[in-house]
C-alpha cells in the first residue's frame, strides 16, 4: 500500500472549514484514498473515500488532485466534536484488506 | 453504517490471568475481522487478520500463542490475551469488513485492558 504523509497537527476555529491535506505520491492506479478519524478513546470512524473524482457526503468532502498524488479532506463547518486524529490511508479496494494506520493529523477545533 | 460491537469496553485483570474480548458484527456478515492494539499517544497497530473458519494471520512480532484469536462465525471474533502482564495493558480495537463488499471497515468502540 502507498505511504501517506500528513501534518502532525492543525488548528481550526469552530464554524470555519477545516482543510486536512494528505500526500500520497506513490499511490497506484487501483488504490483508493480513505479517510478515518479517531476521537479520543474510541474506535476509528469511517469518513469518506475516493479513487479520482471528488466525493462528498454528509460528513465531509474529499478533493483529489488530478495526478492523484495528494488529496484534501474538507470539513465545511468544523465543530468542537470534530476534534480528533484524522487518518489518510491509501489501499486497494479489495474485501479483506487491512487498514494500516500512520500517525495521522491531530485536528484541534476551538471556540 | 454497519455496527460492530466490542465487549467489554474496559477490563482490569491480575497479572497471569487471561482475558477474552469479543467483537461482533451486529447487522452484517463479516468474512474478515481485524484486531489492532493502540498504546497511549500512538497510532493503531495491526495485530492480526482473522478469516471466518480459518486460522488467523498474525503480524510480525505478535505472539500467536499469547494472543489467541477465534473467528468461529461470520458475526463473532474473539481475542484472548493469555497470561496477561502489565506490558499488555493497551487499547484493543477490532474491525470488520462487510462480506462481499469493498474495503470500508467498521470499527468497534475498543476495549481498554489494564493488567495489574
XYZ file of C-alpha atoms in Angstrom:
227
model
C 0.000 0.000 0.000
C 1.177 3.504 -0.796
C 2.679 5.556 2.023
C 0.827 8.705 3.003
C 2.181 11.858 4.643
C 0.094 14.173 6.794
C 0.899 17.159 9.000
C 1.208 16.243 12.648
C -1.325 18.758 13.865
C -3.687 21.501 12.768
C -5.898 24.036 14.480
C -9.277 25.290 13.324
C -11.781 27.766 14.674
C -15.272 26.485 15.324
C -17.581 27.156 12.390
C -14.756 27.532 9.895
C -13.783 24.991 7.266
C -11.049 22.535 8.209
C -8.856 21.506 5.280
C -6.684 18.495 6.039
C -4.030 17.673 3.434
C -2.533 14.301 2.604
C 0.308 13.408 0.253
C 0.319 10.011 -1.439
C 2.750 10.478 -4.282
C 3.351 6.741 -4.772
C -0.305 5.768 -4.965
C -1.027 3.184 -7.625
C -3.928 3.157 -10.060
C -6.076 0.694 -8.128
C -5.617 2.293 -4.729
C -8.330 4.378 -3.162
C -7.823 7.196 -0.674
C -9.648 6.529 2.591
C -10.163 8.886 5.492
C -10.929 7.799 9.025
C -10.910 9.702 12.272
C -10.470 8.665 15.869
C -11.955 10.635 18.690
C -10.133 10.123 21.950
C -10.583 6.639 23.461
C -12.957 5.479 20.729
C -12.632 3.223 17.705
C -11.909 4.859 14.348
C -14.844 6.182 12.344
C -15.088 5.998 8.567
C -15.432 9.401 6.914
C -15.119 9.107 3.152
C -13.144 7.504 0.359
C -12.471 8.121 -3.311
C -10.487 6.979 -6.317
C -10.040 10.004 -8.559
C -13.230 12.006 -8.578
C -14.087 14.409 -5.806
C -16.530 12.975 -3.313
C -18.951 14.482 -0.833
C -21.122 13.016 1.866
C -22.880 14.272 4.950
C -19.659 14.402 6.916
C -17.068 15.820 4.556
C -15.759 16.431 1.067
C -12.726 14.788 -0.478
C -10.762 16.620 -3.132
C -8.226 14.515 -5.044
C -5.734 16.190 -7.356
C -5.771 15.231 -10.993
C -2.444 13.391 -10.717
C -3.778 11.654 -7.573
C -0.606 12.432 -5.673
C -2.393 14.344 -2.966
C -5.824 14.960 -1.523
C -7.617 17.222 0.921
C -10.345 16.344 3.360
C -12.678 19.247 3.974
C -14.923 19.576 6.989
C -17.054 22.524 5.850
C -18.135 23.821 9.255
C -15.944 22.383 11.978
C -17.419 21.884 15.440
C -15.778 21.090 18.755
C -16.869 17.472 18.265
C -14.659 17.259 15.174
C -11.566 17.398 17.376
C -9.874 14.081 16.621
C -6.959 12.377 14.914
C -7.590 12.113 11.170
C -6.008 9.327 9.173
C -5.486 9.272 5.423
C -4.905 5.758 4.073
C -4.284 4.546 0.542
C -5.113 0.961 -0.306
C -6.647 -1.217 -2.943
C -10.400 -1.635 -2.769
C -10.426 -5.329 -2.030
C -12.550 -7.012 0.596
C -10.493 -8.318 3.461
C -7.623 -5.843 3.106
C -6.427 -4.423 6.417
C -6.204 -0.699 7.021
C -2.710 0.303 8.056
C -2.697 3.487 10.105
C 0.033 6.095 10.048
C 0.364 8.834 12.623
C -2.436 10.971 11.228
C -3.222 14.631 11.838
C -4.464 15.810 15.200
C -7.128 18.405 14.481
C -7.988 20.715 17.341
C -11.161 22.756 16.939
C -11.559 25.618 19.353
C -14.267 28.155 20.064
C -23.382 2.353 8.563
C -22.846 -1.139 9.832
C -22.347 -1.672 13.564
C -19.524 -3.520 15.248
C -19.915 -4.162 18.947
C -16.946 -4.875 21.178
C -17.193 -6.222 24.705
C -16.124 -5.416 27.321
C -15.392 -1.695 26.983
C -12.840 -1.922 29.748
C -11.382 -4.628 31.925
C -8.895 -4.814 34.778
C -7.220 -8.134 35.425
C -4.444 -9.524 37.542
C -1.084 -10.483 36.135
C -1.038 -14.064 34.943
C -4.729 -14.322 34.185
C -6.379 -14.473 30.768
C -8.858 -12.025 29.301
C -11.275 -12.575 26.426
C -12.510 -9.729 24.249
C -15.462 -10.206 21.912
C -16.099 -8.472 18.611
C -19.492 -8.835 16.951
C -20.846 -7.519 13.695
C -24.464 -6.777 14.588
C -26.188 -6.260 11.271
C -23.904 -7.720 8.655
C -21.748 -10.727 7.950
C -18.031 -10.185 8.217
C -15.811 -12.623 6.385
C -12.762 -10.886 7.758
C -12.131 -9.239 11.096
C -9.042 -7.385 12.206
C -7.519 -6.822 15.608
C -5.489 -3.755 16.488
C -3.629 -2.575 19.547
C -3.038 1.049 20.461
C -0.680 2.335 23.136
C -1.093 5.843 24.578
C -0.300 8.640 22.126
C 0.436 6.151 19.369
C -1.380 5.034 16.267
C -3.264 1.778 15.815
C -1.054 -1.235 15.163
C -2.470 -4.185 13.267
C -2.069 -7.373 15.287
C -3.816 -9.982 13.178
C -6.286 -10.673 10.402
C -8.964 -13.204 11.133
C -10.977 -15.053 8.499
C -14.073 -16.999 9.456
C -13.363 -20.683 9.829
C -9.609 -20.472 9.397
C -6.554 -19.625 11.444
C -5.700 -16.007 11.990
C -2.753 -14.402 10.264
C -0.547 -12.564 12.750
C 1.648 -9.569 12.036
C 5.359 -9.844 12.638
C 6.236 -9.563 16.278
C 2.785 -10.552 17.573
C 2.866 -13.801 19.543
C 0.114 -16.092 18.333
C 0.267 -18.230 21.460
C -0.273 -15.198 23.645
C -2.987 -13.509 21.627
C -5.440 -16.249 20.703
C -7.925 -15.334 18.018
C -11.024 -17.334 17.221
C -13.394 -16.481 14.387
C -15.983 -19.215 14.601
C -18.818 -17.454 12.806
C -19.433 -14.654 10.340
C -20.505 -12.343 13.137
C -18.134 -13.101 16.008
C -14.408 -12.997 16.580
C -12.706 -13.230 19.953
C -9.256 -12.189 21.142
C -7.916 -13.852 24.266
C -4.892 -12.330 25.940
C -3.335 -15.249 27.779
C -1.179 -14.919 30.882
C -1.530 -11.173 30.756
C 1.247 -8.935 32.041
C 1.297 -5.196 32.730
C 3.005 -4.557 29.388
C -0.109 -5.984 27.684
C -2.125 -3.084 29.054
C -3.410 -1.289 26.000
C -6.450 -0.284 23.961
C -7.582 -3.190 21.792
C -9.803 -2.477 18.795
C -11.471 -4.771 16.313
C -12.832 -4.025 12.891
C -14.813 -5.930 10.306
C -15.196 -5.813 6.557
C -18.584 -6.376 5.006
C -18.739 -9.722 3.285
C -18.505 -9.234 -0.449
C -18.190 -5.507 -0.020
C -15.376 -3.046 -0.502
C -12.683 -2.319 1.996
C -14.722 0.111 4.051
C -14.157 -1.238 7.513
C -16.277 -0.705 10.593
C -14.677 -0.481 13.995
C -15.715 -1.490 17.460
C -15.559 1.006 20.284
C -12.418 -0.561 21.692
C -11.511 -2.353 24.924
C -9.255 -0.748 27.493
C -7.234 -3.524 29.164
C -5.356 -2.779 32.359
C -3.228 -5.531 33.847
C -2.251 -5.014 37.476
